[in-house]
Short mmCIF file of C-alpha atoms and ligand atoms in Angstrom, two decimals:
data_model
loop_
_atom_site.label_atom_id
_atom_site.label_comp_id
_atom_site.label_asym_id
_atom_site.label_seq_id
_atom_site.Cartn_x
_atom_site.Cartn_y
_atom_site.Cartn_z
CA UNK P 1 -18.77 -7.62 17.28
CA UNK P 2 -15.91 -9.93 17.72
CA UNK P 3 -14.51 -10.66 21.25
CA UNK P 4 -10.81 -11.80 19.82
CA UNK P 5 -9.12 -11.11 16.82
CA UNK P 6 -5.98 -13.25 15.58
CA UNK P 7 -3.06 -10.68 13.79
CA UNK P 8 -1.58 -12.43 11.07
CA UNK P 9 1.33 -10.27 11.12
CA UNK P 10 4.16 -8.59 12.53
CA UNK P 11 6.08 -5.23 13.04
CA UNK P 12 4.49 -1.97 13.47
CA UNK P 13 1.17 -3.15 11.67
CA UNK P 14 0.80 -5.93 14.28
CA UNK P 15 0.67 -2.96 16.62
CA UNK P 16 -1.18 -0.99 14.43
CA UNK P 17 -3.81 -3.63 14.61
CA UNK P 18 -3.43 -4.53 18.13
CA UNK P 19 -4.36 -0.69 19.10
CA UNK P 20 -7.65 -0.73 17.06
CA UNK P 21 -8.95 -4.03 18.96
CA UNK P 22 -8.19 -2.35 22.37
CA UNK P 23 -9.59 0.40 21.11
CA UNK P 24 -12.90 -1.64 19.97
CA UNK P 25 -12.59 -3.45 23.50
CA UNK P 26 -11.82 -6.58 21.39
CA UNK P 27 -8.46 -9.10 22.07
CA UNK P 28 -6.08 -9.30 20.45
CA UNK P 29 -3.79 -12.36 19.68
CA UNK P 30 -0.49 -12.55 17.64
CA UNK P 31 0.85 -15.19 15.92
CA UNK P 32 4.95 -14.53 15.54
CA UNK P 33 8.09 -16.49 14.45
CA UNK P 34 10.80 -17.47 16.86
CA UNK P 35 12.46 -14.56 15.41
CA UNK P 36 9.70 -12.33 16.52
CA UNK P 37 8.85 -13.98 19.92
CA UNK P 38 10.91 -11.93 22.16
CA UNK P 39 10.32 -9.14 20.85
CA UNK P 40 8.72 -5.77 22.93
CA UNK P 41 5.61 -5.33 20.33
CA UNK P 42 4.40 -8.89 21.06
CA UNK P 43 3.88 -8.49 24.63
CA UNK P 44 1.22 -5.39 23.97
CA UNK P 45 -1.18 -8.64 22.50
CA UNK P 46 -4.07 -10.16 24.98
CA UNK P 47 -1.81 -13.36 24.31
CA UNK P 48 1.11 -14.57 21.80
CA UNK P 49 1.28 -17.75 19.22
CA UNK P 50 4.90 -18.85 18.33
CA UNK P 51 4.10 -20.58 14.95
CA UNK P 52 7.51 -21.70 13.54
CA UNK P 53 11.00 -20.44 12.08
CA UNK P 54 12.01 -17.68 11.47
CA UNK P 55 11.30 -17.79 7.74
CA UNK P 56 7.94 -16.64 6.51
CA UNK P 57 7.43 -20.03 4.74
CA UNK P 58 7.52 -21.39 7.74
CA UNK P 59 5.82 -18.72 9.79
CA UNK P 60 3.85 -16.01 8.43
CA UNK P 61 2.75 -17.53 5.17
CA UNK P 62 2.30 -21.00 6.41
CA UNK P 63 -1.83 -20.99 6.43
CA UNK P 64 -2.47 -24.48 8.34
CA UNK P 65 -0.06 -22.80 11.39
CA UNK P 66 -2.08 -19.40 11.37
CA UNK P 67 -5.35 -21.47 10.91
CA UNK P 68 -4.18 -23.19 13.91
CA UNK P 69 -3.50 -20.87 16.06
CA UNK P 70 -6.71 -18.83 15.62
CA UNK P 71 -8.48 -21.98 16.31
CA UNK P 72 -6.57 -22.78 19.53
CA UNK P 73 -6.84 -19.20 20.83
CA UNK P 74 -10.74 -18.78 19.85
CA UNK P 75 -10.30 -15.93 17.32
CA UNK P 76 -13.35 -15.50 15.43
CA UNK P 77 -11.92 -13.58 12.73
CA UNK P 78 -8.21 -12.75 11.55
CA UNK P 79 -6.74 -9.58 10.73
CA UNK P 80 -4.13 -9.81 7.64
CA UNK P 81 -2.20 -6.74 7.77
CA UNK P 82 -0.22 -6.12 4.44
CA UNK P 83 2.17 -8.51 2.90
CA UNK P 84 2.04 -12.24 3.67
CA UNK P 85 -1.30 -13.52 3.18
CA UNK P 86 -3.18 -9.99 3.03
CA UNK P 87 -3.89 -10.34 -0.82
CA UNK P 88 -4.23 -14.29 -0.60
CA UNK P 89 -7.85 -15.13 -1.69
CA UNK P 90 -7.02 -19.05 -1.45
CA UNK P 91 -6.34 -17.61 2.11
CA UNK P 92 -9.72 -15.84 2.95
CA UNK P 93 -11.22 -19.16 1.36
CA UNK P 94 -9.86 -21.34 3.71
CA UNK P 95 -10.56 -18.85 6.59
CA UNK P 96 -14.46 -18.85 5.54
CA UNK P 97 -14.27 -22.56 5.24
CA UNK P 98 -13.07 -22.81 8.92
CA UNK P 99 -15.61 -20.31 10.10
CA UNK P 100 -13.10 -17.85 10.72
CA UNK P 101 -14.21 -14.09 9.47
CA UNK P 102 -11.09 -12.87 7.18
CA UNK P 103 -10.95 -9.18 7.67
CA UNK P 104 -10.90 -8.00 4.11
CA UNK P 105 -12.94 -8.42 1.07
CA UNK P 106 -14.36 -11.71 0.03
CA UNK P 107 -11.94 -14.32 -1.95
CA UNK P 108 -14.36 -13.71 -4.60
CA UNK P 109 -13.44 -10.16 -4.68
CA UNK P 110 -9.94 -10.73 -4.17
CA UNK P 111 -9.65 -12.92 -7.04
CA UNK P 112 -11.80 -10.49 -9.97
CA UNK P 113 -9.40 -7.69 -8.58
CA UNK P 114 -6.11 -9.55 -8.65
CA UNK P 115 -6.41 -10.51 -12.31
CA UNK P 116 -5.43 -6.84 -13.77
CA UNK P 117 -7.28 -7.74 -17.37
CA UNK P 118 -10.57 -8.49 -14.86
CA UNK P 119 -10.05 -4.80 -12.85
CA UNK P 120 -9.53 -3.19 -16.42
CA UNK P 121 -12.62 -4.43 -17.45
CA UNK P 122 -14.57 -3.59 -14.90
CA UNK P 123 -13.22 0.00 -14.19
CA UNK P 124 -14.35 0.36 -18.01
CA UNK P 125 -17.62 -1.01 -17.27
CA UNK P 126 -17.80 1.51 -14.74
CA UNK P 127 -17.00 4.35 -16.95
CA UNK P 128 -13.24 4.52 -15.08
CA UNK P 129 -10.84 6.37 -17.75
CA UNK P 130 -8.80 3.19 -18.13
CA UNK P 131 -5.46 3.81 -20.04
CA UNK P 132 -5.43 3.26 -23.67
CA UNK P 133 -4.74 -0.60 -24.02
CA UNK P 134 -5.88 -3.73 -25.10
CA UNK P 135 -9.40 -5.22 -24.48
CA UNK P 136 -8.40 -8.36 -22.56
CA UNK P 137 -4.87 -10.68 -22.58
CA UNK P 138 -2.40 -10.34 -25.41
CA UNK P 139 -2.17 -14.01 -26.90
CA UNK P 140 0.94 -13.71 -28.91
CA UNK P 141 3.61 -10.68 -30.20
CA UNK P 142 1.97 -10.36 -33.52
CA UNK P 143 -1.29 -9.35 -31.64
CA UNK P 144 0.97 -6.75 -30.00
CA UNK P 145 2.18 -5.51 -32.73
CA UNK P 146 -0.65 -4.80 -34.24
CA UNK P 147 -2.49 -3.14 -31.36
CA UNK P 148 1.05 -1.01 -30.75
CA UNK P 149 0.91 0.52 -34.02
CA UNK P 150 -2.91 1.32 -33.40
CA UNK P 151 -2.64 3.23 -30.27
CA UNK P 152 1.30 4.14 -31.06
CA UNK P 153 4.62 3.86 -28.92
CA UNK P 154 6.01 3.55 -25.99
CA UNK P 155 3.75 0.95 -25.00
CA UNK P 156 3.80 -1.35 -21.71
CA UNK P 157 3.32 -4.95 -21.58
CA UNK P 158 2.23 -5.66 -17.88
CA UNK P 159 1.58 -9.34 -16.45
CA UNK P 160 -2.39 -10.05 -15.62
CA UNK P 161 -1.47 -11.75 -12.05
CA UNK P 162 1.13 -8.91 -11.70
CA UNK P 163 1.23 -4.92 -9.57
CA UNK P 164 3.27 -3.28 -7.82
CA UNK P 165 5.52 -3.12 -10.83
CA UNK P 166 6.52 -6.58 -10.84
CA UNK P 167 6.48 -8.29 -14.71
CA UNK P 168 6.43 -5.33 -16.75
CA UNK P 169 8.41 -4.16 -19.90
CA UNK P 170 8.26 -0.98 -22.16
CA UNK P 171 8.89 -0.78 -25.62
CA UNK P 172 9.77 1.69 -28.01
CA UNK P 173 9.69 -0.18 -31.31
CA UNK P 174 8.58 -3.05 -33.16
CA UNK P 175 11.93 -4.26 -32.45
CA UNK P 176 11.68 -3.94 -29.07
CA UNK P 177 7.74 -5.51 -28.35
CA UNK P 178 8.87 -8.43 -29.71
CA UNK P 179 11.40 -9.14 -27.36
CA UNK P 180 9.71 -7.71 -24.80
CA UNK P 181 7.12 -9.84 -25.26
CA UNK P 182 8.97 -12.78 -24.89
CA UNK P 183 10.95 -11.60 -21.57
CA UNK P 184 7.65 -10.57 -20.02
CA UNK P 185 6.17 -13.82 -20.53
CA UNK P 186 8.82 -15.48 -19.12
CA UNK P 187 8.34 -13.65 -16.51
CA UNK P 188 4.92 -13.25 -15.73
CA UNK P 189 5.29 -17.24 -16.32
CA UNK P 190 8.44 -17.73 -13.34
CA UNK P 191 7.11 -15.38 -11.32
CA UNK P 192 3.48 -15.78 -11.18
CA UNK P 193 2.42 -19.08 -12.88
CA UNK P 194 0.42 -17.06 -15.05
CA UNK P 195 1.83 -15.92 -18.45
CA UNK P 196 -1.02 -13.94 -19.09
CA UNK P 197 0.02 -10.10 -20.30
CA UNK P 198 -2.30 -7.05 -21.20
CA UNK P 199 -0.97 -4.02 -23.14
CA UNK P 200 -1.27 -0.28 -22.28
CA UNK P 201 -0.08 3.09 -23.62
CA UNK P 202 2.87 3.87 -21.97
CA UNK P 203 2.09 6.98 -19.29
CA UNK P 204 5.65 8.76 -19.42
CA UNK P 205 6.33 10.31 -15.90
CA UNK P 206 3.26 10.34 -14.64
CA UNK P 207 2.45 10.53 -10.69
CA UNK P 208 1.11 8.12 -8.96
CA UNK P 209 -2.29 8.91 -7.18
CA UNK P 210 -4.48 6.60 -4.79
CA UNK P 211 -8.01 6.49 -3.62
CA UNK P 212 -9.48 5.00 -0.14
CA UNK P 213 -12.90 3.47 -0.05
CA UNK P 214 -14.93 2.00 2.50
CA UNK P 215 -17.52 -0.41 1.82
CA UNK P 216 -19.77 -2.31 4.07
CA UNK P 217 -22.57 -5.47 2.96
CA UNK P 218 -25.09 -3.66 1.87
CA UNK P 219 -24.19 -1.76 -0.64
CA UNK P 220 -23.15 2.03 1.14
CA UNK P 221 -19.55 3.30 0.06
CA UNK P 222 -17.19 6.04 0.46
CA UNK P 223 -14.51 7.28 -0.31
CA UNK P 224 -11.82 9.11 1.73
CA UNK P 225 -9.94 11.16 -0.61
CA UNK P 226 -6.41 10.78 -2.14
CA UNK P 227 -3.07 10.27 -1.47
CA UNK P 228 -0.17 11.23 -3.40
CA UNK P 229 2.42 8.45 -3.81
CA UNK P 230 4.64 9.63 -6.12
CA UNK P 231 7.73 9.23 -4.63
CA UNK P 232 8.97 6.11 -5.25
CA UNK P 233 12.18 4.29 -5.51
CA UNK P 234 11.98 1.02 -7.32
CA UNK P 235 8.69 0.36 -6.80
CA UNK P 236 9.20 1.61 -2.70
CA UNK P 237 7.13 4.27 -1.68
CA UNK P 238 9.46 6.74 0.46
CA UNK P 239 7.27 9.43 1.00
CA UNK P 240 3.59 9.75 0.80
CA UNK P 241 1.36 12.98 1.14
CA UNK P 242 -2.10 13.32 1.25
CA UNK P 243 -4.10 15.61 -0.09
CA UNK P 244 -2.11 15.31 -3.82
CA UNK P 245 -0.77 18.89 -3.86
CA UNK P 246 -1.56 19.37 -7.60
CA UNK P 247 -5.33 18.37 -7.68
CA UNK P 248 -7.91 20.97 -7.88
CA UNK P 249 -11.52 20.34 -6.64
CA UNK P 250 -12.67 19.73 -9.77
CA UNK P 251 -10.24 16.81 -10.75
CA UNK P 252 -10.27 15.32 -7.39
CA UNK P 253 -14.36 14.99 -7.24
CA UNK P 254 -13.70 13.04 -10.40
CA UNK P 255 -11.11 10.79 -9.01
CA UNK P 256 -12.60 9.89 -6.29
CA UNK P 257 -16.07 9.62 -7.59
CA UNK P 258 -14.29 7.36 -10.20
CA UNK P 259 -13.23 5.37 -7.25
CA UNK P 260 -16.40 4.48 -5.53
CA UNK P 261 -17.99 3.41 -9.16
CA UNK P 262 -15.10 0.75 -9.31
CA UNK P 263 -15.72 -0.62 -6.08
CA UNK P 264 -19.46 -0.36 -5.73
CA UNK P 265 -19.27 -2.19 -9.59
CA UNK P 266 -16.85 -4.89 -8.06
CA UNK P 267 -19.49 -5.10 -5.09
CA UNK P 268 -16.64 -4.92 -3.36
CA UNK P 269 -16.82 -5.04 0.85
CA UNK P 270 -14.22 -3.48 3.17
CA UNK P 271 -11.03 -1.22 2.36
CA UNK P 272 -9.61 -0.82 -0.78
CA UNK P 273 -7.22 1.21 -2.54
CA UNK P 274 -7.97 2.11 -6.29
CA UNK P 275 -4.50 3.46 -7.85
CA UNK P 276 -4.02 5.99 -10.80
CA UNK P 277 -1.73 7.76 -12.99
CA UNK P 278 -2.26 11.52 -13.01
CA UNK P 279 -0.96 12.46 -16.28
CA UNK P 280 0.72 15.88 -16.38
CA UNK P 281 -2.28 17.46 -18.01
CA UNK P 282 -4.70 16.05 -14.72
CA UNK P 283 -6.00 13.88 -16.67
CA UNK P 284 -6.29 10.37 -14.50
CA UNK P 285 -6.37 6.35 -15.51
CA UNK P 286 -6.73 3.51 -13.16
CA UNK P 287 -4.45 1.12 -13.06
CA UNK P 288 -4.83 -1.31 -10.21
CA UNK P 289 -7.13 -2.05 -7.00
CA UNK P 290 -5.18 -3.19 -3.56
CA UNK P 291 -7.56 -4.98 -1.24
CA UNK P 292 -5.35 -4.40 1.59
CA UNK P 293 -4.89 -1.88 4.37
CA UNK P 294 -1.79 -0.21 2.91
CA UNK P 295 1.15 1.08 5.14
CA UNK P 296 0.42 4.87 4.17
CA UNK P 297 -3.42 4.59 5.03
CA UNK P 298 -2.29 6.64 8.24
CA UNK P 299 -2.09 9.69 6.35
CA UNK P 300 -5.58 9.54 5.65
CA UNK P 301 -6.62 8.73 9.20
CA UNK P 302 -4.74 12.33 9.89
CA UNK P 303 -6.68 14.70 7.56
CA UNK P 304 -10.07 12.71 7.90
CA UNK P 305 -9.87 11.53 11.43
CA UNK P 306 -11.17 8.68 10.74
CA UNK P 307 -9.85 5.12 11.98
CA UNK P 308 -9.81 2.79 9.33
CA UNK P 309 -8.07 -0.42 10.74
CA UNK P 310 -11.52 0.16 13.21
CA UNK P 311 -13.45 0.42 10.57
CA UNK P 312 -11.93 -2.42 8.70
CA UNK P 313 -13.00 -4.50 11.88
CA UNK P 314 -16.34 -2.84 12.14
CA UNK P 315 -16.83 -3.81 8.35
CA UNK P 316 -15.94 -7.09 8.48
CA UNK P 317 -18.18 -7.82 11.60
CA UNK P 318 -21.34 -6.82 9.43
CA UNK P 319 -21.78 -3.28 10.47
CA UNK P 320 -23.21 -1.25 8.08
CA UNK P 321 -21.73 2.21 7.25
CA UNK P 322 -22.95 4.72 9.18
CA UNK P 323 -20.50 7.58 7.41
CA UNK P 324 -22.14 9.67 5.00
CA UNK P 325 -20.11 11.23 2.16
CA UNK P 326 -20.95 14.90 2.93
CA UNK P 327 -19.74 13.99 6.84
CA UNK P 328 -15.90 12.98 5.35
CA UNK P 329 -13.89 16.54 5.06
CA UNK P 330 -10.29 16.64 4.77
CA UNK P 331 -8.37 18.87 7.23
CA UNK P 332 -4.66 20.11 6.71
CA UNK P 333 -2.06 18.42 4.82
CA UNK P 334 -0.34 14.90 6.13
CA UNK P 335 3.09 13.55 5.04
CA UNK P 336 4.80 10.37 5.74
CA UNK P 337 8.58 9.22 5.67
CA UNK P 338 8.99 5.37 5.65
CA UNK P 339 11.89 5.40 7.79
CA UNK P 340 14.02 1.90 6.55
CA UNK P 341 17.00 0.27 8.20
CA UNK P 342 18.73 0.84 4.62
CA UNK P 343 21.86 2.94 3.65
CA UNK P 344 20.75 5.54 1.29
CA UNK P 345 24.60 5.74 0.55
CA UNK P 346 25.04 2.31 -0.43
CA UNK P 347 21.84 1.79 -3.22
CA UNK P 348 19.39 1.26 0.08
CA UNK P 349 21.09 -2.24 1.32
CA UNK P 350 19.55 -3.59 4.29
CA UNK P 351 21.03 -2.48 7.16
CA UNK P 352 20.31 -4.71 9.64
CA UNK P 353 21.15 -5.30 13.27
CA UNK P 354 20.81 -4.21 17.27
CA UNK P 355 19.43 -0.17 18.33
CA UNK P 356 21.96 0.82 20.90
CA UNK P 357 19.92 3.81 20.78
CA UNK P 358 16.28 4.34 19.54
CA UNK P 359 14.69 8.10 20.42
CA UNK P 360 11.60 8.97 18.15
CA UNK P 361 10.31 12.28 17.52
CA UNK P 362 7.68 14.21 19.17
CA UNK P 363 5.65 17.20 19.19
CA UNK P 364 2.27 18.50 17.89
CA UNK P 365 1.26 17.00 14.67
CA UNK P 366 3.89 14.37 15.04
CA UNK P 367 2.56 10.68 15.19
CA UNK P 368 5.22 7.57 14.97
CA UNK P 369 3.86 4.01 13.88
CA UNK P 370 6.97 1.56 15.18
CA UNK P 371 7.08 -1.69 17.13
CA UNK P 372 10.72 -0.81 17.93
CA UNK P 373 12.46 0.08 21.12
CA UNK P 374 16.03 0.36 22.36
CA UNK P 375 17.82 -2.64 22.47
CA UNK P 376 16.35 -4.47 20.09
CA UNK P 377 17.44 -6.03 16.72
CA UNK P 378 16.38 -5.40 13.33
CA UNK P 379 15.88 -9.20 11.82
CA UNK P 380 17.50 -9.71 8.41
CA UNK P 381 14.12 -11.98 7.90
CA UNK P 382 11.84 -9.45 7.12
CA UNK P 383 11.17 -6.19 5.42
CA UNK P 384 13.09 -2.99 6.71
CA UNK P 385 10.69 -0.82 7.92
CA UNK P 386 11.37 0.67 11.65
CA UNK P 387 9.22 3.53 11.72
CA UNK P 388 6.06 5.65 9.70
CA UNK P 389 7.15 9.53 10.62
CA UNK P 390 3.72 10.88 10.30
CA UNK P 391 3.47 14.48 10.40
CA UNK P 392 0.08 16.40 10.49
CA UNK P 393 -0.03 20.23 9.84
CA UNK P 394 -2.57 23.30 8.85
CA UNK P 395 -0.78 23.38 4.92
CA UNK P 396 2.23 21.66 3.23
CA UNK P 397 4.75 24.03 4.05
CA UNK P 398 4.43 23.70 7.81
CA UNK P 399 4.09 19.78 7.35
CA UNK P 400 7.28 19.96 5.43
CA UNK P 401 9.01 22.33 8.01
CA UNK P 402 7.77 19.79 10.86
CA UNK P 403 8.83 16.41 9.00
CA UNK P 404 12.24 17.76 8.71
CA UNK P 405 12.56 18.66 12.02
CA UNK P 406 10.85 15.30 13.63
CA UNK P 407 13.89 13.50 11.22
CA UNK P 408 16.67 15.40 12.90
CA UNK P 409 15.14 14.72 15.90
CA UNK P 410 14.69 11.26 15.30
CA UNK P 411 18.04 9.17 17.17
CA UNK P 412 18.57 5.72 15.78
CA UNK P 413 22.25 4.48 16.32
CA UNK P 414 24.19 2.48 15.29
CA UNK P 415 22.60 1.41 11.78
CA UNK P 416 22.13 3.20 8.71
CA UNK P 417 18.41 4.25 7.49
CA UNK P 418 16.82 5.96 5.49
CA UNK P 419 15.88 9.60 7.13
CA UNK P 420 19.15 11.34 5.42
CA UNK P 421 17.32 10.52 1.89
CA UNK P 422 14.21 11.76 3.10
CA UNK P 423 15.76 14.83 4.44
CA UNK P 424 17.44 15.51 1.01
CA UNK P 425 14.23 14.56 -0.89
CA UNK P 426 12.28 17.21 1.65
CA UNK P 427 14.67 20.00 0.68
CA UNK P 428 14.81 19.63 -2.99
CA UNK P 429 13.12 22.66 -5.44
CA UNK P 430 11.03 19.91 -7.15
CA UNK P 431 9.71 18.26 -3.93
CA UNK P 432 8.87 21.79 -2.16
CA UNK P 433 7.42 22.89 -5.20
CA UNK P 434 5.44 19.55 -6.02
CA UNK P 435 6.92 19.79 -9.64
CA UNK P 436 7.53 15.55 -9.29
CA UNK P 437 6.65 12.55 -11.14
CA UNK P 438 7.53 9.04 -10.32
CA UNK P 439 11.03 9.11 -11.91
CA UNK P 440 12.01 12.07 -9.53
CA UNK P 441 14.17 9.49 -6.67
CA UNK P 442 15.84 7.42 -9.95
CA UNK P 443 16.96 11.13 -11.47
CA UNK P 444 17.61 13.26 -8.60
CA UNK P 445 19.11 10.84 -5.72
CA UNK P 446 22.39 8.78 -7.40
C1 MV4 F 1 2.31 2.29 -15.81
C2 MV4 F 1 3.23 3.33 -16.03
C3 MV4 F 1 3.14 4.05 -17.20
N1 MV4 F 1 2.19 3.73 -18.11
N2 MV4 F 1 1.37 2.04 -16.73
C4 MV4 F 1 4.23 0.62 -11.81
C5 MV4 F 1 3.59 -0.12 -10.69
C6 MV4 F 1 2.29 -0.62 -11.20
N3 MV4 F 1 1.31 -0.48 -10.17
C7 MV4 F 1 2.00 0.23 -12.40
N4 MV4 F 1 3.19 0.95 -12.70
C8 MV4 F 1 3.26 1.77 -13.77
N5 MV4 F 1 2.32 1.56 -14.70
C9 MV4 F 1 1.33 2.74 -17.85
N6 MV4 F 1 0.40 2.44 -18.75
C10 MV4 F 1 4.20 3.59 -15.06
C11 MV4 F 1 4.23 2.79 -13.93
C12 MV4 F 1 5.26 3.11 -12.99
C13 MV4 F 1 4.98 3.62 -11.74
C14 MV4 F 1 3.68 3.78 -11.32
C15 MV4 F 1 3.40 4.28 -10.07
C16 MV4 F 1 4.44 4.62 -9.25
C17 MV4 F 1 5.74 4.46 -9.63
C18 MV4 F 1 6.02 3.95 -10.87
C19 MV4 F 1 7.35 3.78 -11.26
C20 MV4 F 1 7.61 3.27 -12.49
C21 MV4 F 1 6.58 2.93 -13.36
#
């Protein structure tokens, strides 16, 4: 096992990480920004690395100043997070090249799953429902044409290097592909470097439904169930539940079975997240893998118990797996509100700035992932997330009942955020009834 780790992060997932090394009995060391330095999180790390500017450029994403500062602290392996460099493989490369264990999947792996044409494949290979699409990249608009009369509109063209809903277009018509085509490329080509687009069958309001697998070297996998991440607001999870509310045993033995194919196919090592659509007949395609820890993974350290930033460490230092599938039971029903320093009531600007007053929630059930305390200021530099209100109950009506009463407990003052959305979203017919898709937010909240 490792004696230090370096955290290639910030926030509350610097924390986040920080508590499973002192939990592990490893150190832990953060690198920060000048922004960041001063601030009350940083001082729970075995020891601090001020790297540079405020701006990630200069900081965060700036890999000669992180590979730096692991090798002046003696970390033996570095910790990603999500965001910045967490889905870098040119990053985990240069980490393996220094002798530095990148806690994640190889760059090998990070590469086949990044290209979305690659994953497609190989869920198919796997016998993953895929959805109806094209076999590899679209080359020009005449070939999607073609193909969009064959498997019939609305189509969507999505960019190979893209997810997360980045570089995509839908299209009705002919009329439509063609310019969609075009704009996509464009793109795809601006925002990626890579022009390269793939076709699918247009899913109309479907939800959006995630698997979480462990793997370790040799070959032993699991999977720890689903979470529901429907909604959504511009591609910005809000609210995130776990088990999905709709699945029945059946469907979700499927799902997650599907899951574990994928990854053991990709021979894939770590955590990873395989996302769906649920079509609103239960039937299920992949869409993407993220080989990240993801921000809502603490909803399935609730109903499983299990630690998975831990196990994420334990993974990467060569441990092999000693869960068994028929050991991993889910228990209750978890929810979690993304509390952001955004003003619901003004399209969800940033609201940035000092916490005169910062009182979280308590109470059985109630967990609260934050690196925040009074006093301090919300930096303009970085994304808005103060808080994860986790709430952990018997069934879904009691978790609702609690996560509306942990928000009105919650006291931030004096900037705006997002907990009066969530406790509108929390109250509506659709939500309480789980009757939602991932248009619900863009129809329901103007
Ligand atoms: C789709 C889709 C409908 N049909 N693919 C958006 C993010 C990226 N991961 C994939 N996304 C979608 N892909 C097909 N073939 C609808 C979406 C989508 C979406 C997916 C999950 C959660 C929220 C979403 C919001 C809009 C569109």
């Amino acid at each position: 096992m490792f004696s230090r780790i370096l955290i290639a992060n910030r926030g509350e997932i610097a924390v986040r990480i920080i508590r499973a090394c002192h939990d592990l009995d490893i150190e832990a060391v953060v690198v920060c920004s000048q922004a960041d330095k001063d601030a009350a999180y940083v001082q729970w790390a075995d020891e601090a690395v001020c790297i540079g500017p405020p701006s990630p450029m200069e900081s965060y994403l700036n890999i000669p100043r992180i590979i730096s500062a692991a090798e002046i602290t003696d970390a033996e392996a570095i910790h990603p997070g999500y965001g910045f460099l967490a889905e870098n493989a040119h990053f985990a490369e240069i980490c393996r090249e220094c002798g530095i264990t990148f806690i994640g999947p190889t760059p090998e792996a990070m590469r086949l799953l990044g290209d979305k044409v690659e994953a497609r494949t190989l869920a198919k290979k796997a016998m993953v429902p895929v959805v109806p699409g094209s076999e590899g990249p679209i080359e020009n608009d005449q070939q999607a044409l073609k193909l969009a009369n064959e498997i019939g509109y609305p189509v969507m063209l999505k960019a190979a290097a893209g997810g997360g809903g980045r570089g995509m277009r839908v299209a009705h018509s002919d009329i439509t592909l063609r310019s969609a085509f075009a704009a996509a490329r464009a793109e795809a080509e601006a925002a990626f470097k890579n022009g390269t687009l793939y076709l699918e069958k247009y899913i109309e309001r479907p939800r959006h439904v995630e698997v979480q697998v462990l793997a370790d070297n040799a070959g032993n996998a699991v999977h720890l169930f689903e979470r529901d991440c429907t909604i959504q607001r511009r591609h910005q999870k809000l609210i995130e539940e776990c088990p999905c509310p709709v699945l029945d045993d059946q469907t979700r033995e499927n799902l997650c079975k599907a899951a574990l194919r994928l990854i053991q196919e990709a021979g894939y090592q770590n955590a990873a997240t395989c996302e769906f659509l649920l079509d609103r007949d239960n039937s299920f395609y992949f869409i993407e893998v993220n080989t990240r820890i993801q921000v809502e993974h603490t909803i399935t350290e609730m109903i499983t118990g299990q630690d998975l930033v831990q196990w994420q460490i334990r993974l990467a230092a060569g441990e092999a797996l000693p869960l068994r599938q028929k050991d991993i039971h889910m228990q209750g029903v978890a929810i979690e509100c993304r509390i952001n320093a955004e003003d619901p009531a003004r399209d969800y600007t940033p609201s940035p700035g000092r916490l005169t007053r910062f009182m979280p929630p308590g109470g059985l059930g109630v967990r609260v992932d934050t690196h925040l305390t009074p006093g301090e200021t919300i930096s303009p530099y970085y994304d808005s997330l103060i808080a994860k209100l986790i709430v952990h109950k018997p069934s879904r009506d009691e978790a609702i009942r609690t996560m509306k009463r942990a928000l009105r407990e919650f006291r931030i003052e004096p900037i705006a955020t997002t907990i009066p959305a969530h406790l509108e979203i929390l109250s509506h017919n659709q939500f309480v009834t789980a009757d939602v898709d991932t248009g619900f937010i863009g129809r329901n909240m103007s």
